[in-house]
Amino acid sequence: DTEVTQTPKHLVMGMTNKKSLKCEQHMGHRAMYWYKQKAKKPPELMFVYSYEKLSINESVPSRFSPECPNSSLLNLHLHALQPEDSALYLCASSQSGLAGDTGELFFGEGSRLTVL
Amino acid sequence: GESVGLHLPTLSVQEGDNSIINCAYSNSASDYFIWYKQESGKGPQFIIDIRSNMDKRQGQRVTVLLNKTVKHLSLQIAATQPGDSAVYFCAAQGNNRLAFGKGNQVVVIP
């Protein structure tokens, strides 16, 4: 079983809704990640938090807002999304928070988002 | 940025046979590589990794080969089992991020 827990597993929202995706890990990892994955495609990096600070934002639209309340939690706040934002959103963590040495990423099972 | 790709989109293999999945990467500065397995409806699962100071690493039924000269990575699965059916992604670390290749579907025929 994965040690990265994501909720909810499924989410359906309208374009005017505000919702949040949540991720939790208790492995003491110092870096946490959000990836977006479309069907039949590889995961695409969105954000990286290292030592609870945002270290990478891959030019993600502002309708996606990440938050790292503490070293174990990572949220992704969603607002005014578009249907093309429908995807599987994967959270991951890695032991090292050092740039350039991520080491193995541990993934959660993902939150499948559908935007109507 | 990093560009990582796979040669074959789908591999059908008879149960019990060996499987080989190939991957090419573009960033010669990449120093760490991982193979992930993703089953339907699940997140990517770590299989095996290798650092750039090695050219071969073995795990349980899996072997990763790294050829830095031609920037090529491969995953060998011995005695493929039905549970090995999944999409396999290679990933390369470079520019402070892990970039994934396009993925290769492996279908095991019983």
PDB file of C-alpha atoms in Angstrom:
ATOM      1  CA  ASP A   1       0.000   0.000   0.000  1.00  0.00           C
ATOM      2  CA  THR A   2       1.151   3.534  -0.768  1.00  0.00           C
ATOM      3  CA  GLU A   3       2.221   5.681   2.168  1.00  0.00           C
ATOM      4  CA  VAL A   4       1.105   8.843   0.407  1.00  0.00           C
ATOM      5  CA  THR A   5      -2.603   9.357   0.956  1.00  0.00           C
ATOM      6  CA  GLN A   6      -4.706  11.513  -1.341  1.00  0.00           C
ATOM      7  CA  THR A   7      -8.284  12.665  -0.879  1.00  0.00           C
ATOM      8  CA  PRO A   8     -10.735  12.689  -2.451  1.00  0.00           C
ATOM      9  CA  LYS A   9     -10.196   9.816  -4.878  1.00  0.00           C
ATOM     10  CA  HIS A  10     -12.762  11.277  -7.248  1.00  0.00           C
ATOM     11  CA  LEU A  11     -14.025  14.833  -7.601  1.00  0.00           C
ATOM     12  CA  VAL A  12     -16.538  16.344  -9.977  1.00  0.00           C
ATOM     13  CA  MET A  13     -16.824  20.105 -10.018  1.00  0.00           C
ATOM     14  CA  GLY A  14     -18.302  22.879 -12.065  1.00  0.00           C
ATOM     15  CA  MET A  15     -16.281  25.673 -13.573  1.00  0.00           C
ATOM     16  CA  THR A  16     -17.383  28.128 -10.891  1.00  0.00           C
ATOM     17  CA  ASN A  17     -16.735  25.861  -7.928  1.00  0.00           C
ATOM     18  CA  LYS A  18     -13.925  26.058  -5.406  1.00  0.00           C
ATOM     19  CA  LYS A  19     -12.548  22.755  -4.197  1.00  0.00           C
ATOM     20  CA  SER A  20      -9.327  21.367  -2.723  1.00  0.00           C
ATOM     21  CA  LEU A  21      -7.269  18.248  -3.157  1.00  0.00           C
ATOM     22  CA  LYS A  22      -5.384  16.977  -0.140  1.00  0.00           C
ATOM     23  CA  CYS A  23      -2.260  14.911   0.276  1.00  0.00           C
ATOM     24  CA  GLU A  24      -0.623  13.513   3.386  1.00  0.00           C
ATOM     25  CA  GLN A  25       2.571  11.591   4.078  1.00  0.00           C
ATOM     26  CA  HIS A  26       4.060  10.464   7.370  1.00  0.00           C
ATOM     27  CA  MET A  27       7.405   9.211   6.135  1.00  0.00           C
ATOM     28  CA  GLY A  28       9.261  12.341   7.240  1.00  0.00           C
ATOM     29  CA  HIS A  29       9.910  13.284   3.651  1.00  0.00           C
ATOM     30  CA  ARG A  30      11.087  16.838   3.081  1.00  0.00           C
ATOM     31  CA  ALA A  31       9.821  17.409  -0.438  1.00  0.00           C
ATOM     32  CA  MET A  32       6.307  17.090  -1.819  1.00  0.00           C
ATOM     33  CA  TYR A  33       5.048  17.349  -5.371  1.00  0.00           C
ATOM     34  CA  TRP A  34       1.927  17.825  -7.435  1.00  0.00           C
ATOM     35  CA  TYR A  35       1.778  16.167 -10.849  1.00  0.00           C
ATOM     36  CA  LYS A  36      -0.998  16.238 -13.421  1.00  0.00           C
ATOM     37  CA  GLN A  37      -1.607  13.195 -15.582  1.00  0.00           C
ATOM     38  CA  LYS A  38      -3.898  12.992 -18.582  1.00  0.00           C
ATOM     39  CA  ALA A  39      -5.050   9.622 -19.893  1.00  0.00           C
ATOM     40  CA  LYS A  40      -2.324   7.613 -21.633  1.00  0.00           C
ATOM     41  CA  LYS A  41       0.235  10.347 -20.901  1.00  0.00           C
ATOM     42  CA  PRO A  42       3.126  10.615 -18.458  1.00  0.00           C
ATOM     43  CA  PRO A  43       2.803  12.650 -15.264  1.00  0.00           C
ATOM     44  CA  GLU A  44       3.639  16.337 -15.730  1.00  0.00           C
ATOM     45  CA  LEU A  45       5.198  18.266 -12.882  1.00  0.00           C
ATOM     46  CA  MET A  46       3.167  21.193 -11.534  1.00  0.00           C
ATOM     47  CA  PHE A  47       4.665  22.209  -8.186  1.00  0.00           C
ATOM     48  CA  VAL A  48       7.444  21.213  -5.820  1.00  0.00           C
ATOM     49  CA  TYR A  49       7.636  22.088  -2.136  1.00  0.00           C
ATOM     50  CA  SER A  50      10.975  21.647  -0.460  1.00  0.00           C
ATOM     51  CA  TYR A  51      11.188  22.084   3.311  1.00  0.00           C
ATOM     52  CA  GLU A  52       7.647  23.504   3.192  1.00  0.00           C
ATOM     53  CA  LYS A  53       8.598  26.236   0.734  1.00  0.00           C
ATOM     54  CA  LEU A  54       7.503  26.401  -2.878  1.00  0.00           C
ATOM     55  CA  SER A  55      10.615  25.713  -4.906  1.00  0.00           C
ATOM     56  CA  ILE A  56       9.241  24.959  -8.359  1.00  0.00           C
ATOM     57  CA  ASN A  57       6.134  26.229 -10.154  1.00  0.00           C
ATOM     58  CA  GLU A  58       6.069  24.935 -13.711  1.00  0.00           C
ATOM     59  CA  SER A  59       4.146  27.964 -15.013  1.00  0.00           C
ATOM     60  CA  VAL A  60       0.894  26.537 -13.734  1.00  0.00           C
ATOM     61  CA  PRO A  61      -2.202  28.768 -14.199  1.00  0.00           C
ATOM     62  CA  SER A  62      -3.243  30.653 -11.083  1.00  0.00           C
ATOM     63  CA  ARG A  63      -6.548  28.771 -10.929  1.00  0.00           C
ATOM     64  CA  PHE A  64      -4.385  26.077  -9.284  1.00  0.00           C
ATOM     65  CA  SER A  65      -3.071  27.234  -5.911  1.00  0.00           C
ATOM     66  CA  PRO A  66      -0.808  24.949  -3.867  1.00  0.00           C
ATOM     67  CA  GLU A  67      -0.407  25.130  -0.128  1.00  0.00           C
ATOM     68  CA  CYS A  68       1.901  23.296   2.252  1.00  0.00           C
ATOM     69  CA  PRO A  69       0.576  23.775   5.814  1.00  0.00           C
ATOM     70  CA  ASN A  70       3.311  21.585   7.311  1.00  0.00           C
ATOM     71  CA  SER A  71       5.877  19.016   6.289  1.00  0.00           C
ATOM     72  CA  SER A  72       3.286  16.226   6.144  1.00  0.00           C
ATOM     73  CA  LEU A  73       0.490  17.954   4.267  1.00  0.00           C
ATOM     74  CA  LEU A  74       0.083  19.327   0.789  1.00  0.00           C
ATOM     75  CA  ASN A  75      -3.056  20.873  -0.648  1.00  0.00           C
ATOM     76  CA  LEU A  76      -4.053  21.954  -4.118  1.00  0.00           C
ATOM     77  CA  HIS A  77      -6.796  24.572  -4.173  1.00  0.00           C
ATOM     78  CA  LEU A  78      -8.893  24.674  -7.315  1.00  0.00           C
ATOM     79  CA  HIS A  79     -10.946  27.613  -8.531  1.00  0.00           C
ATOM     80  CA  ALA A  80     -12.566  28.489 -11.843  1.00  0.00           C
ATOM     81  CA  LEU A  81     -11.188  25.425 -13.577  1.00  0.00           C
ATOM     82  CA  GLN A  82     -11.778  24.545 -17.194  1.00  0.00           C
ATOM     83  CA  PRO A  83     -12.960  21.210 -18.630  1.00  0.00           C
ATOM     84  CA  GLU A  84      -9.459  20.642 -20.046  1.00  0.00           C
ATOM     85  CA  ASP A  85      -8.172  20.584 -16.455  1.00  0.00           C
ATOM     86  CA  SER A  86      -9.885  17.235 -15.998  1.00  0.00           C
ATOM     87  CA  ALA A  87      -7.122  14.772 -15.191  1.00  0.00           C
ATOM     88  CA  LEU A  88      -5.589  12.572 -12.533  1.00  0.00           C
ATOM     89  CA  TYR A  89      -3.748  14.713  -9.997  1.00  0.00           C
ATOM     90  CA  LEU A  90      -0.914  12.868  -8.338  1.00  0.00           C
ATOM     91  CA  CYS A  91       0.834  13.820  -5.158  1.00  0.00           C
ATOM     92  CA  ALA A  92       4.320  12.524  -4.444  1.00  0.00           C
ATOM     93  CA  SER A  93       6.962  12.898  -1.784  1.00  0.00           C
ATOM     94  CA  SER A  94      10.691  12.310  -1.595  1.00  0.00           C
ATOM     95  CA  GLN A  95      13.010  11.939   1.345  1.00  0.00           C
ATOM     96  CA  SER A  96      15.429  14.588   0.222  1.00  0.00           C
ATOM     97  CA  GLY A  97      14.423  18.201  -0.094  1.00  0.00           C
ATOM     98  CA  LEU A  98      17.661  19.111  -1.748  1.00  0.00           C
ATOM     99  CA  ALA A  99      17.443  20.520  -5.240  1.00  0.00           C
ATOM    100  CA  GLY A 100      18.994  18.253  -7.806  1.00  0.00           C
ATOM    101  CA  ASP A 101      18.794  15.179  -5.616  1.00  0.00           C
ATOM    102  CA  THR A 102      15.181  14.233  -5.352  1.00  0.00           C
ATOM    103  CA  GLY A 103      15.818  10.516  -5.045  1.00  0.00           C
ATOM    104  CA  GLU A 104      12.882   8.154  -5.347  1.00  0.00           C
ATOM    105  CA  LEU A 105       9.440   9.733  -5.515  1.00  0.00           C
ATOM    106  CA  PHE A 106       6.646   7.956  -3.674  1.00  0.00           C
ATOM    107  CA  PHE A 107       3.293   8.531  -5.322  1.00  0.00           C
ATOM    108  CA  GLY A 108      -0.215   8.487  -3.986  1.00  0.00           C
ATOM    109  CA  GLU A 109      -3.064   6.854  -5.869  1.00  0.00           C
ATOM    110  CA  GLY A 110      -4.205  10.188  -7.249  1.00  0.00           C
ATOM    111  CA  SER A 111      -7.366  12.258  -7.258  1.00  0.00           C
ATOM    112  CA  ARG A 112      -9.356  11.937 -10.443  1.00  0.00           C
ATOM    113  CA  LEU A 113     -10.840  15.310 -11.251  1.00  0.00           C
ATOM    114  CA  THR A 114     -13.657  15.954 -13.695  1.00  0.00           C
ATOM    115  CA  VAL A 115     -14.562  19.558 -14.527  1.00  0.00           C
ATOM    116  CA  LEU A 116     -17.987  20.017 -16.062  1.00  0.00           C
TER     117      LEU A 116
ATOM    118  CA  GLY B   1      14.206  20.995 -20.649  1.00  0.00           C
ATOM    119  CA  GLU B   2      14.452  17.290 -20.159  1.00  0.00           C
ATOM    120  CA  SER B   3      13.005  15.122 -22.867  1.00  0.00           C
ATOM    121  CA  VAL B   4      12.563  11.466 -22.181  1.00  0.00           C
ATOM    122  CA  GLY B   5      10.946   9.070 -24.621  1.00  0.00           C
ATOM    123  CA  LEU B   6      10.287   5.436 -25.244  1.00  0.00           C
ATOM    124  CA  HIS B   7      10.836   3.540 -28.464  1.00  0.00           C
ATOM    125  CA  LEU B   8       7.808   1.192 -28.381  1.00  0.00           C
ATOM    126  CA  PRO B   9       4.331   2.198 -27.305  1.00  0.00           C
ATOM    127  CA  THR B  10       2.993  -1.333 -26.668  1.00  0.00           C
ATOM    128  CA  LEU B  11       4.716  -4.586 -25.911  1.00  0.00           C
ATOM    129  CA  SER B  12       2.814  -7.863 -25.957  1.00  0.00           C
ATOM    130  CA  VAL B  13       4.678 -10.678 -24.289  1.00  0.00           C
ATOM    131  CA  GLN B  14       3.887 -14.289 -23.559  1.00  0.00           C
ATOM    132  CA  GLU B  15       3.698 -15.208 -19.897  1.00  0.00           C
ATOM    133  CA  GLY B  16       7.031 -16.619 -18.803  1.00  0.00           C
ATOM    134  CA  ASP B  17       9.026 -14.818 -21.467  1.00  0.00           C
ATOM    135  CA  ASN B  18      11.382 -11.949 -20.788  1.00  0.00           C
ATOM    136  CA  SER B  19      10.384  -8.343 -21.517  1.00  0.00           C
ATOM    137  CA  ILE B  20      12.592  -5.463 -22.527  1.00  0.00           C
ATOM    138  CA  ILE B  21      11.444  -1.866 -22.474  1.00  0.00           C
ATOM    139  CA  ASN B  22      13.661   0.872 -23.875  1.00  0.00           C
ATOM    140  CA  CYS B  23      13.923   4.555 -23.133  1.00  0.00           C
ATOM    141  CA  ALA B  24      15.994   7.418 -24.526  1.00  0.00           C
ATOM    142  CA  TYR B  25      16.764  10.622 -22.683  1.00  0.00           C
ATOM    143  CA  SER B  26      18.131  13.885 -23.974  1.00  0.00           C
ATOM    144  CA  ASN B  27      19.771  15.658 -21.042  1.00  0.00           C
ATOM    145  CA  SER B  28      23.335  14.448 -20.727  1.00  0.00           C
ATOM    146  CA  ALA B  29      23.450  16.039 -17.262  1.00  0.00           C
ATOM    147  CA  SER B  30      20.815  13.621 -15.958  1.00  0.00           C
ATOM    148  CA  ASP B  31      22.345  11.660 -13.119  1.00  0.00           C
ATOM    149  CA  TYR B  32      19.537   9.576 -11.702  1.00  0.00           C
ATOM    150  CA  PHE B  33      16.992   7.371 -13.431  1.00  0.00           C
ATOM    151  CA  ILE B  34      13.928   5.515 -12.238  1.00  0.00           C
ATOM    152  CA  TRP B  35      11.537   3.024 -13.747  1.00  0.00           C
ATOM    153  CA  TYR B  36       7.932   3.246 -12.583  1.00  0.00           C
ATOM    154  CA  LYS B  37       5.044   0.862 -13.132  1.00  0.00           C
ATOM    155  CA  GLN B  38       1.524   2.220 -13.281  1.00  0.00           C
ATOM    156  CA  GLU B  39      -1.455  -0.073 -13.166  1.00  0.00           C
ATOM    157  CA  SER B  40      -4.860   1.082 -14.250  1.00  0.00           C
ATOM    158  CA  GLY B  41      -6.436   3.438 -11.710  1.00  0.00           C
ATOM    159  CA  LYS B  42      -3.318   3.606  -9.547  1.00  0.00           C
ATOM    160  CA  GLY B  43      -0.400   5.918  -9.014  1.00  0.00           C
ATOM    161  CA  PRO B  44       3.083   5.160 -10.357  1.00  0.00           C
ATOM    162  CA  GLN B  45       4.922   2.560  -8.341  1.00  0.00           C
ATOM    163  CA  PHE B  46       8.704   2.493  -8.019  1.00  0.00           C
ATOM    164  CA  ILE B  47      10.381  -0.511  -9.619  1.00  0.00           C
ATOM    165  CA  ILE B  48      14.097   0.164  -9.706  1.00  0.00           C
ATOM    166  CA  ASP B  49      16.511   3.060  -9.976  1.00  0.00           C
ATOM    167  CA  ILE B  50      20.059   3.614 -11.132  1.00  0.00           C
ATOM    168  CA  ARG B  51      22.560   6.422 -10.758  1.00  0.00           C
ATOM    169  CA  SER B  52      24.778   7.627 -13.547  1.00  0.00           C
ATOM    170  CA  ASN B  53      27.907   6.131 -11.987  1.00  0.00           C
ATOM    171  CA  MET B  54      26.518   2.657 -12.684  1.00  0.00           C
ATOM    172  CA  ASP B  55      25.625   0.886 -15.915  1.00  0.00           C
ATOM    173  CA  LYS B  56      23.603  -2.013 -14.529  1.00  0.00           C
ATOM    174  CA  ARG B  57      21.494  -2.694 -11.506  1.00  0.00           C
ATOM    175  CA  GLN B  58      19.469  -5.754 -10.643  1.00  0.00           C
ATOM    176  CA  GLY B  59      16.406  -6.213  -8.536  1.00  0.00           C
ATOM    177  CA  GLN B  60      13.977  -9.030  -8.099  1.00  0.00           C
ATOM    178  CA  ARG B  61      13.186 -10.189 -11.663  1.00  0.00           C
ATOM    179  CA  VAL B  62      14.118  -6.758 -13.005  1.00  0.00           C
ATOM    180  CA  THR B  63      17.334  -5.338 -14.385  1.00  0.00           C
ATOM    181  CA  VAL B  64      18.011  -1.777 -15.457  1.00  0.00           C
ATOM    182  CA  LEU B  65      20.764  -1.010 -17.935  1.00  0.00           C
ATOM    183  CA  LEU B  66      22.141   2.456 -18.502  1.00  0.00           C
ATOM    184  CA  ASN B  67      24.214   3.474 -21.508  1.00  0.00           C
ATOM    185  CA  LYS B  68      25.293   7.056 -20.951  1.00  0.00           C
ATOM    186  CA  THR B  69      27.179   7.219 -24.230  1.00  0.00           C
ATOM    187  CA  VAL B  70      23.993   6.951 -26.258  1.00  0.00           C
ATOM    188  CA  LYS B  71      21.691   8.216 -23.477  1.00  0.00           C
ATOM    189  CA  HIS B  72      19.694   5.020 -23.375  1.00  0.00           C
ATOM    190  CA  LEU B  73      17.988   3.207 -20.551  1.00  0.00           C
ATOM    191  CA  SER B  74      16.312  -0.180 -20.572  1.00  0.00           C
ATOM    192  CA  LEU B  75      14.267  -2.299 -18.206  1.00  0.00           C
ATOM    193  CA  GLN B  76      14.375  -6.037 -18.423  1.00  0.00           C
ATOM    194  CA  ILE B  77      11.694  -8.112 -16.732  1.00  0.00           C
ATOM    195  CA  ALA B  78      12.473 -11.795 -16.353  1.00  0.00           C
ATOM    196  CA  ALA B  79       9.762 -14.467 -16.560  1.00  0.00           C
ATOM    197  CA  THR B  80       6.986 -11.954 -17.164  1.00  0.00           C
ATOM    198  CA  GLN B  81       3.817 -12.598 -15.186  1.00  0.00           C
ATOM    199  CA  PRO B  82       0.212 -11.438 -15.694  1.00  0.00           C
ATOM    200  CA  GLY B  83       0.692  -9.025 -12.799  1.00  0.00           C
ATOM    201  CA  ASP B  84       3.360  -7.258 -14.828  1.00  0.00           C
ATOM    202  CA  SER B  85       0.714  -5.933 -17.227  1.00  0.00           C
ATOM    203  CA  ALA B  86       0.840  -2.170 -16.801  1.00  0.00           C
ATOM    204  CA  VAL B  87       2.246   1.032 -18.267  1.00  0.00           C
ATOM    205  CA  TYR B  88       5.929   1.493 -17.581  1.00  0.00           C
ATOM    206  CA  PHE B  89       7.516   4.934 -17.409  1.00  0.00           C
ATOM    207  CA  CYS B  90      11.160   5.801 -17.297  1.00  0.00           C
ATOM    208  CA  ALA B  91      12.085   9.018 -15.530  1.00  0.00           C
ATOM    209  CA  ALA B  92      15.286  11.024 -15.525  1.00  0.00           C
ATOM    210  CA  GLN B  93      16.438  13.578 -13.001  1.00  0.00           C
ATOM    211  CA  GLY B  94      17.893  16.750 -14.431  1.00  0.00           C
ATOM    212  CA  ASN B  95      17.459  20.499 -13.941  1.00  0.00           C
ATOM    213  CA  ASN B  96      16.292  19.806 -10.363  1.00  0.00           C
ATOM    214  CA  ARG B  97      13.240  17.904 -11.476  1.00  0.00           C
ATOM    215  CA  LEU B  98      12.201  14.408 -12.456  1.00  0.00           C
ATOM    216  CA  ALA B  99      10.906  14.183 -16.031  1.00  0.00           C
ATOM    217  CA  PHE B 100       8.901  11.215 -17.266  1.00  0.00           C
ATOM    218  CA  GLY B 101       9.041   9.471 -20.596  1.00  0.00           C
ATOM    219  CA  LYS B 102       5.982   8.771 -22.706  1.00  0.00           C
ATOM    220  CA  GLY B 103       5.186   5.370 -21.258  1.00  0.00           C
ATOM    221  CA  ASN B 104       5.079   1.868 -22.659  1.00  0.00           C
ATOM    222  CA  GLN B 105       2.107  -0.436 -22.278  1.00  0.00           C
ATOM    223  CA  VAL B 106       3.073  -4.027 -21.476  1.00  0.00           C
ATOM    224  CA  VAL B 107       0.417  -6.661 -22.117  1.00  0.00           C
ATOM    225  CA  VAL B 108       1.110 -10.142 -20.811  1.00  0.00           C
ATOM    226  CA  ILE B 109      -0.583 -12.929 -22.723  1.00  0.00           C
ATOM    227  CA  PRO B 110      -1.443 -15.906 -20.485  1.00  0.00           C
TER     228      PRO B 110
END
